[in-house]
mmCIF file of C-alpha atoms in Angstrom:
data_model
loop_
_atom_site.group_PDB
_atom_site.id
_atom_site.type_symbol
_atom_site.label_atom_id
_atom_site.label_comp_id
_atom_site.label_asym_id
_atom_site.label_seq_id
_atom_site.Cartn_x
_atom_site.Cartn_y
_atom_site.Cartn_z
ATOM 1 C CA MET A 26 -37.252 79.896 -209.942
ATOM 2 C CA SER A 27 -38.334 79.849 -213.463
ATOM 3 C CA ILE A 28 -41.638 78.255 -214.556
ATOM 4 C CA PRO A 29 -41.526 76.107 -217.370
ATOM 5 C CA THR A 30 -43.148 77.053 -220.629
ATOM 6 C CA ALA A 31 -44.398 75.363 -223.734
ATOM 7 C CA THR A 32 -41.911 75.874 -226.681
ATOM 8 C CA PRO A 33 -42.343 74.339 -230.220
ATOM 9 C CA ASN A 34 -40.418 71.394 -229.140
ATOM 10 C CA SER A 35 -42.893 70.377 -227.053
ATOM 11 C CA PRO A 36 -43.659 66.456 -226.785
ATOM 12 C CA VAL A 37 -47.222 67.080 -226.440
ATOM 13 C CA ASP A 38 -49.358 68.086 -229.254
ATOM 14 C CA ASN A 39 -52.100 71.006 -229.203
ATOM 15 C CA SER A 40 -54.609 68.361 -230.556
ATOM 16 C CA ILE A 41 -54.463 66.329 -227.590
ATOM 17 C CA ALA A 42 -56.733 69.152 -226.001
ATOM 18 C CA SER A 43 -59.634 68.069 -228.206
ATOM 19 C CA ARG A 44 -59.290 64.275 -228.053
ATOM 20 C CA PRO A 45 -61.315 62.338 -225.487
ATOM 21 C CA GLY A 46 -59.725 61.162 -222.382
ATOM 22 C CA ASN A 47 -59.529 57.384 -223.386
ATOM 23 C CA ILE A 48 -62.381 56.867 -225.575
ATOM 24 C CA GLY A 49 -60.898 53.360 -226.193
ATOM 25 C CA ALA A 50 -62.071 52.431 -222.703
ATOM 26 C CA VAL A 51 -65.875 53.324 -222.723
ATOM 27 C CA PRO A 52 -66.892 49.805 -223.583
ATOM 28 C CA SER A 53 -65.406 48.104 -221.188
ATOM 29 C CA LEU A 54 -66.751 50.929 -218.434
ATOM 30 C CA LEU A 55 -69.992 50.672 -219.557
ATOM 31 C CA ALA A 56 -69.855 46.842 -218.859
ATOM 32 C CA GLU A 57 -68.517 47.331 -215.408
ATOM 33 C CA ILE A 58 -71.165 50.036 -214.867
ATOM 34 C CA GLN A 59 -73.685 47.799 -215.966
ATOM 35 C CA GLN A 60 -72.239 45.026 -213.635
ATOM 36 C CA GLY A 61 -72.380 47.511 -210.845
ATOM 37 C CA ILE A 62 -76.161 48.228 -211.311
ATOM 38 C CA GLN A 63 -76.617 44.733 -210.519
ATOM 39 C CA ASP A 64 -74.473 44.506 -207.737
ATOM 40 C CA LEU A 65 -76.147 47.234 -206.054
ATOM 41 C CA ASP A 66 -76.897 45.930 -202.306
ATOM 42 C CA THR A 67 -79.213 47.976 -199.760
ATOM 43 C CA SER A 68 -77.475 46.149 -197.067
ATOM 44 C CA THR A 69 -74.242 48.381 -197.825
ATOM 45 C CA ASP A 70 -72.792 51.403 -199.192
ATOM 46 C CA GLU A 71 -69.630 49.871 -200.915
ATOM 47 C CA PRO A 72 -71.109 49.003 -204.376
ATOM 48 C CA ARG A 73 -72.764 52.068 -204.576
ATOM 49 C CA LYS A 74 -69.522 53.912 -203.755
ATOM 50 C CA ASP A 75 -67.892 51.600 -206.644
ATOM 51 C CA LEU A 76 -70.286 52.401 -209.227
ATOM 52 C CA LEU A 77 -69.895 56.020 -208.748
ATOM 53 C CA VAL A 78 -65.929 55.684 -209.196
ATOM 54 C CA ARG A 79 -66.765 53.914 -212.328
ATOM 55 C CA CYS A 80 -69.183 56.863 -213.572
ATOM 56 C CA ARG A 81 -66.525 59.572 -212.998
ATOM 57 C CA ALA A 82 -64.078 57.065 -214.930
ATOM 58 C CA LEU A 83 -66.604 56.980 -217.780
ATOM 59 C CA VAL A 84 -66.976 60.733 -217.847
ATOM 60 C CA GLN A 85 -63.329 61.510 -217.998
ATOM 61 C CA ALA A 86 -62.790 58.937 -220.597
ATOM 62 C CA ILE A 87 -65.488 60.986 -223.027
ATOM 63 C CA GLU A 88 -64.431 64.492 -221.885
ATOM 64 C CA THR A 89 -61.452 66.120 -223.528
ATOM 65 C CA PRO A 90 -58.615 67.712 -222.053
ATOM 66 C CA ARG A 91 -60.133 70.969 -222.871
ATOM 67 C CA GLU A 92 -63.665 70.327 -221.589
ATOM 68 C CA ASN A 93 -61.933 68.924 -218.235
ATOM 69 C CA MET A 94 -60.309 72.259 -217.770
ATOM 70 C CA VAL A 95 -63.508 74.317 -218.362
ATOM 71 C CA ASP A 96 -65.405 72.186 -216.170
ATOM 72 C CA HIS A 97 -63.438 72.793 -213.359
ATOM 73 C CA ILE A 98 -62.358 76.334 -213.956
ATOM 74 C CA TRP A 99 -66.066 77.502 -215.284
ATOM 75 C CA GLY A 100 -68.671 74.897 -214.529
ATOM 76 C CA GLN A 101 -67.713 73.387 -210.902
ATOM 77 C CA MET A 102 -66.481 77.244 -209.665
ATOM 78 C CA GLY A 103 -69.722 78.814 -210.977
ATOM 79 C CA VAL A 104 -71.813 76.035 -209.125
ATOM 80 C CA ILE A 105 -70.157 76.674 -205.852
ATOM 81 C CA SER A 106 -70.469 80.814 -206.504
ATOM 82 C CA ALA A 107 -74.539 80.013 -207.181
ATOM 83 C CA VAL A 108 -75.049 77.802 -204.630
ATOM 84 C CA ALA A 109 -73.414 79.607 -201.863
ATOM 85 C CA PHE A 110 -75.337 82.772 -203.267
ATOM 86 C CA GLY A 111 -78.628 81.047 -202.635
ATOM 87 C CA VAL A 112 -77.591 79.397 -199.374
ATOM 88 C CA ASP A 113 -76.924 83.003 -198.273
ATOM 89 C CA CYS A 114 -80.316 84.709 -199.941
ATOM 90 C CA GLY A 115 -82.079 81.915 -198.543
ATOM 91 C CA LEU A 116 -83.185 80.752 -202.112
ATOM 92 C CA TRP A 117 -82.853 76.954 -201.236
ATOM 93 C CA VAL A 118 -84.923 77.600 -197.927
ATOM 94 C CA LEU A 119 -87.524 79.146 -200.243
ATOM 95 C CA MET A 120 -87.629 76.756 -202.864
ATOM 96 C CA ALA A 121 -88.035 73.698 -200.228
ATOM 97 C CA GLN A 122 -91.094 75.567 -198.712
ATOM 98 C CA ASN A 123 -92.690 75.648 -201.796
ATOM 99 C CA GLY A 124 -92.254 72.156 -202.524
ATOM 100 C CA ASP A 125 -91.531 69.610 -205.593
ATOM 101 C CA GLN A 126 -93.796 72.159 -208.599
ATOM 102 C CA PRO A 127 -92.138 73.770 -210.810
ATOM 103 C CA GLN A 128 -91.094 77.625 -209.514
ATOM 104 C CA LYS A 129 -90.452 80.633 -211.832
ATOM 105 C CA VAL A 130 -87.482 82.891 -211.403
ATOM 106 C CA THR A 131 -89.334 86.289 -211.302
ATOM 107 C CA ASN A 132 -91.503 84.907 -208.502
ATOM 108 C CA LEU A 133 -88.572 83.643 -206.282
ATOM 109 C CA ALA A 134 -86.369 86.664 -206.850
ATOM 110 C CA GLY A 135 -89.688 88.878 -205.804
ATOM 111 C CA ASP A 136 -90.112 86.794 -202.936
ATOM 112 C CA LEU A 137 -86.434 86.748 -201.544
ATOM 113 C CA GLY A 138 -85.813 90.557 -202.954
ATOM 114 C CA VAL A 139 -82.991 89.932 -205.328
ATOM 115 C CA ASP A 140 -82.469 91.203 -208.636
ATOM 116 C CA PRO A 141 -84.705 88.585 -211.042
ATOM 117 C CA GLU A 142 -81.651 88.850 -214.042
ATOM 118 C CA LEU A 143 -79.071 88.362 -211.137
ATOM 119 C CA LEU A 144 -81.011 85.253 -210.087
ATOM 120 C CA ARG A 145 -81.910 84.205 -213.768
ATOM 121 C CA ARG A 146 -78.360 83.882 -214.629
ATOM 122 C CA LEU A 147 -77.243 81.824 -211.434
ATOM 123 C CA MET A 148 -80.394 79.297 -211.965
ATOM 124 C CA ARG A 149 -79.674 78.777 -215.501
ATOM 125 C CA HIS A 150 -76.165 77.777 -214.957
ATOM 126 C CA ILE A 151 -76.854 75.263 -211.737
ATOM 127 C CA CYS A 152 -79.539 74.065 -214.474
ATOM 128 C CA ALA A 153 -77.015 73.541 -216.912
ATOM 129 C CA MET A 154 -74.588 71.712 -214.591
ATOM 130 C CA GLY A 155 -77.348 69.252 -214.405
ATOM 131 C CA LEU A 156 -78.607 70.541 -210.814
ATOM 132 C CA PHE A 157 -82.147 71.632 -211.513
ATOM 133 C CA ILE A 158 -84.727 70.008 -214.037
ATOM 134 C CA GLU A 159 -85.711 72.929 -216.628
ATOM 135 C CA VAL A 160 -89.537 72.540 -217.379
ATOM 136 C CA GLY A 161 -89.964 76.005 -219.519
ATOM 137 C CA GLU A 162 -88.311 79.263 -219.889
ATOM 138 C CA ASP A 163 -87.267 80.564 -216.299
ATOM 139 C CA GLU A 164 -88.882 77.629 -214.684
ATOM 140 C CA TYR A 165 -87.419 74.932 -212.680
ATOM 141 C CA ARG A 166 -88.105 72.084 -210.808
ATOM 142 C CA PRO A 167 -85.778 71.029 -207.358
ATOM 143 C CA THR A 168 -83.713 67.995 -207.393
ATOM 144 C CA ASN A 169 -83.007 66.046 -204.551
ATOM 145 C CA TYR A 170 -79.506 68.298 -204.623
ATOM 146 C CA THR A 171 -81.123 71.221 -204.336
ATOM 147 C CA LYS A 172 -83.593 70.034 -201.901
ATOM 148 C CA ALA A 173 -81.076 68.954 -199.512
ATOM 149 C CA LEU A 174 -79.066 72.299 -199.838
ATOM 150 C CA ARG A 175 -81.628 73.047 -197.097
ATOM 151 C CA LEU A 176 -80.546 71.395 -194.750
ATOM 152 C CA PRO A 177 -77.622 73.265 -192.417
ATOM 153 C CA GLN A 178 -75.756 70.267 -192.523
ATOM 154 C CA ILE A 179 -75.053 70.621 -196.657
ATOM 155 C CA GLY A 180 -75.936 74.026 -197.428
ATOM 156 C CA HIS A 181 -73.614 75.599 -194.639
ATOM 157 C CA GLY A 182 -70.511 73.704 -196.246
ATOM 158 C CA TYR A 183 -70.719 76.350 -198.803
ATOM 159 C CA LEU A 184 -70.304 79.497 -196.312
ATOM 160 C CA GLY A 185 -68.464 78.079 -193.416
ATOM 161 C CA LEU A 186 -65.994 76.098 -195.447
ATOM 162 C CA ALA A 187 -65.838 76.614 -199.177
ATOM 163 C CA SER A 188 -66.237 80.510 -199.317
ATOM 164 C CA SER A 189 -64.199 81.143 -196.198
ATOM 165 C CA THR A 190 -61.365 79.373 -196.823
ATOM 166 C CA GLY A 191 -61.639 79.037 -200.832
ATOM 167 C CA GLY A 192 -58.716 81.448 -201.210
ATOM 168 C CA ALA A 193 -56.267 79.271 -199.610
ATOM 169 C CA THR A 194 -56.763 76.456 -202.442
ATOM 170 C CA LEU A 195 -56.791 78.846 -205.705
ATOM 171 C CA LYS A 196 -53.367 80.650 -204.002
ATOM 172 C CA PHE A 197 -52.104 77.685 -202.964
ATOM 173 C CA HIS A 198 -49.707 77.177 -205.713
ATOM 174 C CA GLU A 199 -48.294 80.990 -204.863
ATOM 175 C CA PHE A 200 -47.590 79.770 -201.056
ATOM 176 C CA SER A 201 -45.721 76.823 -202.398
ATOM 177 C CA ARG A 202 -44.118 78.553 -204.664
ATOM 178 C CA GLN A 203 -42.623 80.883 -201.969
ATOM 179 C CA LYS A 204 -41.813 78.109 -199.648
ATOM 180 C CA GLY A 205 -39.337 76.321 -202.580
ATOM 181 C CA TRP A 206 -42.108 73.722 -203.590
ATOM 182 C CA GLU A 207 -41.690 71.858 -200.255
ATOM 183 C CA ASN A 208 -44.224 70.005 -198.162
ATOM 184 C CA SER A 209 -44.904 73.075 -195.492
ATOM 185 C CA THR A 210 -45.556 71.132 -191.767
ATOM 186 C CA ASN A 211 -45.876 74.256 -189.888
ATOM 187 C CA GLN A 212 -49.271 74.846 -188.711
ATOM 188 C CA GLN A 213 -47.985 78.639 -187.966
ATOM 189 C CA ASP A 214 -47.343 79.207 -191.836
ATOM 190 C CA THR A 215 -50.495 77.896 -194.109
ATOM 191 C CA ALA A 216 -51.709 78.684 -197.257
ATOM 192 C CA LEU A 217 -54.930 79.956 -195.799
ATOM 193 C CA MET A 218 -53.023 82.665 -193.453
ATOM 194 C CA SER A 219 -50.817 83.673 -197.027
ATOM 195 C CA ALA A 220 -54.109 83.784 -198.916
ATOM 196 C CA TYR A 221 -55.764 86.223 -196.307
ATOM 197 C CA HIS A 222 -52.771 87.886 -195.138
ATOM 198 C CA THR A 223 -53.724 86.544 -191.371
ATOM 199 C CA ASP A 224 -52.003 84.837 -188.516
ATOM 200 C CA LYS A 225 -55.373 83.216 -187.308
ATOM 201 C CA ASP A 226 -56.018 79.715 -187.991
ATOM 202 C CA MET A 227 -58.695 78.474 -189.680
ATOM 203 C CA PHE A 228 -61.138 77.922 -186.689
ATOM 204 C CA THR A 229 -60.269 81.309 -185.554
ATOM 205 C CA TRP A 230 -60.381 82.899 -189.395
ATOM 206 C CA VAL A 231 -63.721 81.481 -189.867
ATOM 207 C CA HIS A 232 -65.247 82.345 -186.508
ATOM 208 C CA ASP A 233 -64.351 86.026 -187.120
ATOM 209 C CA GLN A 234 -65.795 86.236 -190.511
ATOM 210 C CA GLY A 235 -68.700 85.542 -189.008
ATOM 211 C CA TYR A 236 -69.311 81.863 -190.328
ATOM 212 C CA GLY A 237 -68.232 79.754 -187.447
ATOM 213 C CA GLN A 238 -71.858 78.482 -187.039
ATOM 214 C CA HIS A 239 -72.401 77.541 -190.558
ATOM 215 C CA LEU A 240 -68.757 75.766 -190.183
ATOM 216 C CA ASN A 241 -70.140 73.758 -186.996
ATOM 217 C CA ASP A 242 -73.225 72.805 -189.104
ATOM 218 C CA TYR A 243 -71.010 71.624 -191.659
ATOM 219 C CA LEU A 244 -68.882 69.771 -189.018
ATOM 220 C CA GLY A 245 -71.670 68.196 -187.742
ATOM 221 C CA GLY A 246 -73.268 66.418 -190.868
ATOM 222 C CA TYR A 247 -70.673 66.243 -193.830
ATOM 223 C CA ASN A 248 -70.776 62.452 -192.958
ATOM 224 C CA LEU A 249 -74.392 61.924 -193.174
ATOM 225 C CA GLY A 250 -75.183 58.536 -194.531
ATOM 226 C CA ARG A 251 -71.969 57.287 -193.646
ATOM 227 C CA PRO A 252 -71.453 54.693 -191.133
ATOM 228 C CA ARG A 253 -70.624 56.133 -187.440
ATOM 229 C CA TRP A 254 -67.928 55.163 -185.205
ATOM 230 C CA MET A 255 -69.980 53.513 -182.769
ATOM 231 C CA ASP A 256 -72.220 51.461 -185.522
ATOM 232 C CA PRO A 257 -71.853 47.713 -184.974
ATOM 233 C CA SER A 258 -70.182 47.580 -188.566
ATOM 234 C CA VAL A 259 -67.345 49.864 -187.837
ATOM 235 C CA TYR A 260 -66.810 49.273 -184.216
ATOM 236 C CA PRO A 261 -68.195 46.907 -181.159
ATOM 237 C CA VAL A 262 -68.460 49.369 -178.908
ATOM 238 C CA GLN A 263 -70.689 46.795 -176.457
ATOM 239 C CA GLU A 264 -67.763 44.339 -176.561
ATOM 240 C CA ARG A 265 -64.657 46.667 -176.246
ATOM 241 C CA LEU A 266 -65.872 49.576 -174.104
ATOM 242 C CA ILE A 267 -69.316 48.679 -172.182
ATOM 243 C CA LYS A 268 -67.959 45.144 -171.252
ATOM 244 C CA ASP A 269 -66.324 45.444 -167.970
ATOM 245 C CA ALA A 270 -66.469 49.464 -167.720
ATOM 246 C CA ASP A 271 -66.763 50.927 -164.230
ATOM 247 C CA THR A 272 -70.353 51.665 -163.222
ATOM 248 C CA GLY A 273 -69.630 53.642 -160.025
ATOM 249 C CA PRO A 274 -71.356 57.056 -159.791
ATOM 250 C CA ASP A 275 -67.796 58.900 -160.298
ATOM 251 C CA ALA A 276 -66.854 56.884 -163.326
ATOM 252 C CA VAL A 277 -66.262 58.494 -166.991
ATOM 253 C CA PHE A 278 -67.041 56.457 -169.620
ATOM 254 C CA LEU A 279 -66.199 58.621 -172.656
ATOM 255 C CA VAL A 280 -64.276 61.672 -173.335
ATOM 256 C CA ASP A 281 -64.570 63.588 -176.643
ATOM 257 C CA ILE A 282 -61.607 65.486 -177.227
ATOM 258 C CA GLY A 283 -62.087 68.301 -179.202
ATOM 259 C CA GLY A 284 -65.366 67.575 -179.878
ATOM 260 C CA ASN A 285 -66.636 70.426 -181.467
ATOM 261 C CA VAL A 286 -70.422 71.557 -180.343
ATOM 262 C CA GLY A 287 -70.974 68.064 -179.506
ATOM 263 C CA HIS A 288 -72.348 66.182 -182.298
ATOM 264 C CA ASP A 289 -70.653 63.085 -181.834
ATOM 265 C CA LEU A 290 -71.553 62.585 -178.166
ATOM 266 C CA GLU A 291 -75.002 63.421 -178.975
ATOM 267 C CA ARG A 292 -74.928 60.134 -181.628
ATOM 268 C CA PHE A 293 -73.327 58.134 -179.003
ATOM 269 C CA HIS A 294 -75.735 58.774 -176.531
ATOM 270 C CA ARG A 295 -78.852 58.053 -178.764
ATOM 271 C CA ARG A 296 -77.168 54.884 -179.804
ATOM 272 C CA HIS A 297 -76.185 53.695 -176.137
ATOM 273 C CA PRO A 298 -78.309 55.446 -173.572
ATOM 274 C CA HIS A 299 -77.517 52.950 -170.977
ATOM 275 C CA ALA A 300 -73.583 53.219 -171.058
ATOM 276 C CA PRO A 301 -72.297 53.396 -167.707
ATOM 277 C CA GLY A 302 -70.512 56.387 -166.522
ATOM 278 C CA LYS A 303 -70.155 60.106 -167.537
ATOM 279 C CA LEU A 304 -70.487 61.805 -170.775
ATOM 280 C CA ILE A 305 -67.557 64.546 -171.184
ATOM 281 C CA LEU A 306 -67.559 66.876 -174.279
ATOM 282 C CA GLN A 307 -63.992 69.015 -174.271
ATOM 283 C CA ASP A 308 -63.435 72.017 -176.425
ATOM 284 C CA LEU A 309 -62.031 75.805 -176.249
ATOM 285 C CA PRO A 310 -64.006 78.159 -174.752
ATOM 286 C CA MET A 311 -65.064 79.618 -178.331
ATOM 287 C CA MET A 312 -66.442 76.307 -179.226
ATOM 288 C CA ILE A 313 -68.396 75.281 -175.971
ATOM 289 C CA HIS A 314 -69.896 78.713 -175.676
ATOM 290 C CA GLN A 315 -71.292 78.287 -179.600
ATOM 291 C CA ILE A 316 -73.319 75.506 -178.160
ATOM 292 C CA ARG A 317 -76.973 75.975 -178.335
ATOM 293 C CA ASP A 318 -78.622 72.803 -177.786
ATOM 294 C CA LEU A 319 -77.173 69.750 -176.233
ATOM 295 C CA ASP A 320 -78.585 67.087 -173.917
ATOM 296 C CA PRO A 321 -78.308 67.904 -170.785
ATOM 297 C CA VAL A 322 -76.155 64.319 -169.835
ATOM 298 C CA ILE A 323 -73.226 65.421 -171.533
ATOM 299 C CA VAL A 324 -70.876 67.497 -169.407
ATOM 300 C CA ARG A 325 -69.391 70.609 -171.255
ATOM 301 C CA MET A 326 -65.915 71.045 -170.269
ATOM 302 C CA GLU A 327 -63.758 74.289 -171.546
ATOM 303 C CA CYS A 328 -60.300 72.761 -171.991
ATOM 304 C CA ASP A 329 -57.577 73.204 -174.270
ATOM 305 C CA PHE A 330 -55.978 69.223 -175.654
ATOM 306 C CA TYR A 331 -52.459 71.037 -175.384
ATOM 307 C CA ASP A 332 -52.899 71.338 -171.634
ATOM 308 C CA GLU A 333 -53.067 68.583 -169.295
ATOM 309 C CA GLN A 334 -55.808 66.023 -169.771
ATOM 310 C CA PRO A 335 -58.039 67.061 -166.188
ATOM 311 C CA VAL A 336 -60.112 63.882 -167.012
ATOM 312 C CA LYS A 337 -57.840 60.919 -165.164
ATOM 313 C CA GLY A 338 -58.836 57.145 -165.755
ATOM 314 C CA ALA A 339 -62.018 56.798 -168.387
ATOM 315 C CA ARG A 340 -62.876 54.007 -170.120
ATOM 316 C CA ALA A 341 -62.315 55.952 -173.414
ATOM 317 C CA TYR A 342 -60.710 58.983 -174.778
ATOM 318 C CA TYR A 343 -62.307 59.691 -178.141
ATOM 319 C CA ILE A 344 -60.716 62.184 -180.760
ATOM 320 C CA HIS A 345 -62.296 62.522 -184.004
ATOM 321 C CA SER A 346 -60.907 64.153 -187.305
ATOM 322 C CA THR A 347 -58.844 66.387 -185.011
ATOM 323 C CA LEU A 348 -54.837 65.015 -184.929
ATOM 324 C CA HIS A 349 -55.024 65.389 -189.174
ATOM 325 C CA ASN A 350 -54.939 69.094 -188.591
ATOM 326 C CA TRP A 351 -51.787 69.187 -187.021
ATOM 327 C CA PRO A 352 -48.090 67.902 -187.608
ATOM 328 C CA ASP A 353 -46.331 65.178 -185.900
ATOM 329 C CA HIS A 354 -44.723 67.379 -183.440
ATOM 330 C CA LEU A 355 -48.083 68.872 -181.774
ATOM 331 C CA CYS A 356 -49.602 65.659 -181.804
ATOM 332 C CA ASP A 357 -46.992 64.587 -179.964
ATOM 333 C CA VAL A 358 -48.168 66.759 -177.134
ATOM 334 C CA ILE A 359 -51.813 66.019 -177.598
ATOM 335 C CA LEU A 360 -51.163 62.433 -177.289
ATOM 336 C CA ALA A 361 -48.732 62.687 -174.431
ATOM 337 C CA ASN A 362 -51.317 64.471 -172.395
ATOM 338 C CA ILE A 363 -53.958 61.923 -173.280
ATOM 339 C CA LYS A 364 -51.554 58.978 -172.301
ATOM 340 C CA ALA A 365 -50.456 60.500 -168.964
ATOM 341 C CA ALA A 366 -54.421 60.262 -167.879
ATOM 342 C CA MET A 367 -55.222 56.767 -169.328
ATOM 343 C CA ARG A 368 -55.455 53.960 -166.825
ATOM 344 C CA PRO A 369 -53.026 50.966 -168.022
ATOM 345 C CA GLY A 370 -55.202 48.088 -168.543
ATOM 346 C CA TYR A 371 -58.392 49.823 -168.512
ATOM 347 C CA SER A 372 -58.425 52.987 -170.568
ATOM 348 C CA LYS A 373 -58.748 53.041 -174.447
ATOM 349 C CA LEU A 374 -57.854 55.800 -176.810
ATOM 350 C CA LEU A 375 -60.104 55.842 -180.052
ATOM 351 C CA ILE A 376 -58.824 57.866 -182.809
ATOM 352 C CA ASN A 377 -61.661 58.353 -185.527
ATOM 353 C CA GLU A 378 -59.443 59.468 -188.440
ATOM 354 C CA ASN A 379 -59.324 58.401 -192.168
ATOM 355 C CA VAL A 380 -56.308 55.635 -192.957
ATOM 356 C CA VAL A 381 -55.056 56.603 -196.278
ATOM 357 C CA PRO A 382 -54.461 52.821 -198.343
ATOM 358 C CA ALA A 383 -50.930 52.643 -200.049
ATOM 359 C CA THR A 384 -52.898 52.458 -203.531
ATOM 360 C CA ASN A 385 -56.406 53.121 -204.607
ATOM 361 C CA ALA A 386 -56.882 55.692 -202.357
ATOM 362 C CA HIS A 387 -60.576 56.916 -202.141
ATOM 363 C CA TRP A 388 -61.298 60.607 -203.614
ATOM 364 C CA GLU A 389 -62.781 61.447 -200.452
ATOM 365 C CA THR A 390 -60.228 60.589 -198.390
ATOM 366 C CA THR A 391 -57.488 62.487 -201.041
ATOM 367 C CA GLY A 392 -59.652 65.452 -201.229
ATOM 368 C CA LEU A 393 -59.658 65.758 -197.203
ATOM 369 C CA ASP A 394 -55.971 65.840 -197.666
ATOM 370 C CA MET A 395 -55.766 68.802 -199.776
ATOM 371 C CA MET A 396 -57.959 70.293 -197.616
ATOM 372 C CA MET A 397 -55.544 69.566 -194.578
ATOM 373 C CA LEU A 398 -52.427 70.682 -196.877
ATOM 374 C CA THR A 399 -54.020 74.149 -197.695
ATOM 375 C CA LEU A 400 -55.843 75.195 -194.813
ATOM 376 C CA PHE A 401 -53.661 73.373 -191.596
ATOM 377 C CA SER A 402 -50.304 72.355 -193.315
ATOM 378 C CA SER A 403 -51.280 69.010 -191.848
ATOM 379 C CA MET A 404 -52.542 65.816 -193.957
ATOM 380 C CA GLN A 405 -54.332 62.627 -193.716
ATOM 381 C CA ARG A 406 -51.921 60.115 -192.482
ATOM 382 C CA THR A 407 -51.358 56.242 -194.099
ATOM 383 C CA SER A 408 -51.657 53.392 -192.112
ATOM 384 C CA ALA A 409 -47.622 53.662 -191.859
ATOM 385 C CA MET A 410 -47.462 57.269 -190.678
ATOM 386 C CA TRP A 411 -50.497 56.548 -187.836
ATOM 387 C CA TYR A 412 -47.935 53.671 -186.528
ATOM 388 C CA ASP A 413 -45.244 55.877 -186.295
ATOM 389 C CA LEU A 414 -47.037 58.782 -184.929
ATOM 390 C CA ILE A 415 -48.968 56.391 -182.231
ATOM 391 C CA GLU A 416 -46.374 53.968 -181.338
ATOM 392 C CA LYS A 417 -42.894 55.053 -182.069
ATOM 393 C CA ARG A 418 -43.413 58.413 -181.051
ATOM 394 C CA ALA A 419 -46.514 58.263 -178.459
ATOM 395 C CA GLY A 420 -45.456 54.982 -176.913
ATOM 396 C CA LEU A 421 -48.983 53.769 -177.497
ATOM 397 C CA LYS A 422 -50.263 50.266 -178.503
ATOM 398 C CA ILE A 423 -52.264 50.321 -181.629
ATOM 399 C CA VAL A 424 -54.813 47.233 -180.960
ATOM 400 C CA LYS A 425 -56.599 47.340 -183.880
ATOM 401 C CA ILE A 426 -57.730 49.607 -186.931
ATOM 402 C CA TRP A 427 -61.183 49.052 -187.475
ATOM 403 C CA SER A 428 -62.188 49.877 -191.258
ATOM 404 C CA GLY A 429 -65.011 52.510 -191.935
ATOM 405 C CA GLY A 430 -65.088 51.823 -195.505
ATOM 406 C CA LYS A 431 -64.107 53.716 -198.736
ATOM 407 C CA GLY A 432 -63.427 57.253 -198.012
ATOM 408 C CA VAL A 433 -64.584 56.871 -194.355
ATOM 409 C CA GLU A 434 -62.477 57.651 -191.193
ATOM 410 C CA SER A 435 -61.388 54.586 -189.407
ATOM 411 C CA VAL A 436 -61.075 53.630 -185.721
ATOM 412 C CA ILE A 437 -57.792 53.528 -184.393
ATOM 413 C CA GLU A 438 -58.327 51.689 -180.863
ATOM 414 C CA CYS A 439 -54.985 52.099 -178.826
ATOM 415 C CA GLU A 440 -53.990 51.151 -175.314
ATOM 416 C CA ILE A 441 -50.763 52.041 -173.130
ATOM 417 C CA PRO A 442 -48.530 48.751 -173.589
ATOM 418 C CA TRP A 443 -48.933 46.173 -170.944
ATOM 419 C CA GLU A 444 -45.014 46.498 -170.260
ATOM 420 C CA GLU A 445 -45.749 50.130 -168.651
#
């Protein structure tokens, strides 16, 4: 298949690359930003997100296409490279320990045991991208961003996800060309597998590269500051789950299916310490064995969600950001196993996933969809897709989709239909 190339008769003139994206929109965007600042409300995060979208639009309006391009392939890729270096060598931990005062490259390099010239180049670029505060030659003051890189939930994403799987994104076009430009839904044939010449899925690949714990840290904290599914603003746990739940000694309250190392169950237990019944964490042995610290109230259970669900009649079965990893035909198996274990009229299935809106999708949702596309040959689903998967294919009933807000996972509450 030939790839189209530009010709002298192409309708796009070269000068377009040097013109701002939409300079005429700048005055209205500035007015919207000013209004957005006035509308900021500490009780909800939505106005801040809207303001951020407007600020991004302002940058796009002022930047030329050429600047946009080099920002992507020089600036942003360079930042990812430099930040990952800092995570791996301990730069961000050291700077956080040093505090907020200005810090010299030579001192940092000496303490870390890295080449001062190498560190100088990396920190210079990070500063040029606005992520450091320059106070003198080769001397920088940390920002909230660089201090946050000290947190495993933030910094470790650069190793456990970006550097470990980035080839899938950068080589996705080659994978797609080989597949005839079709939308792949084969979990055994992904862009990640093609880029790295492996037959391993993403989780196994990252684990075997030595970054399994980094990925777990990222998964445990990528949604810091966002509402959790059990927050009253998202899902009314007391009304929908705790009320009328069995209180017997053997009753199971919540089963977290594919729950990684227990992040969600620990948060739930802290929020609702007196919820009746057992809390059970299920995942593959590879994940269960990586658990370092977990509240003993949470029962660990090695389990493959493609096998029969061993816990019958729980009040709720919870599955978070898992179905988006797999195409419909595999989700059919997962949902069928859960449905077979549910008690009609009592058990609920809570699917904590993004629901892509038909229009005006948030960039975090579409960005995550790109990850699913390149790493799993899967997708984020729209409301129509969820209804098709859950009701038409699995034979469950969606009681309600409880929205988590822009770019945040919703809670899809499901039950077995009464007629069954």
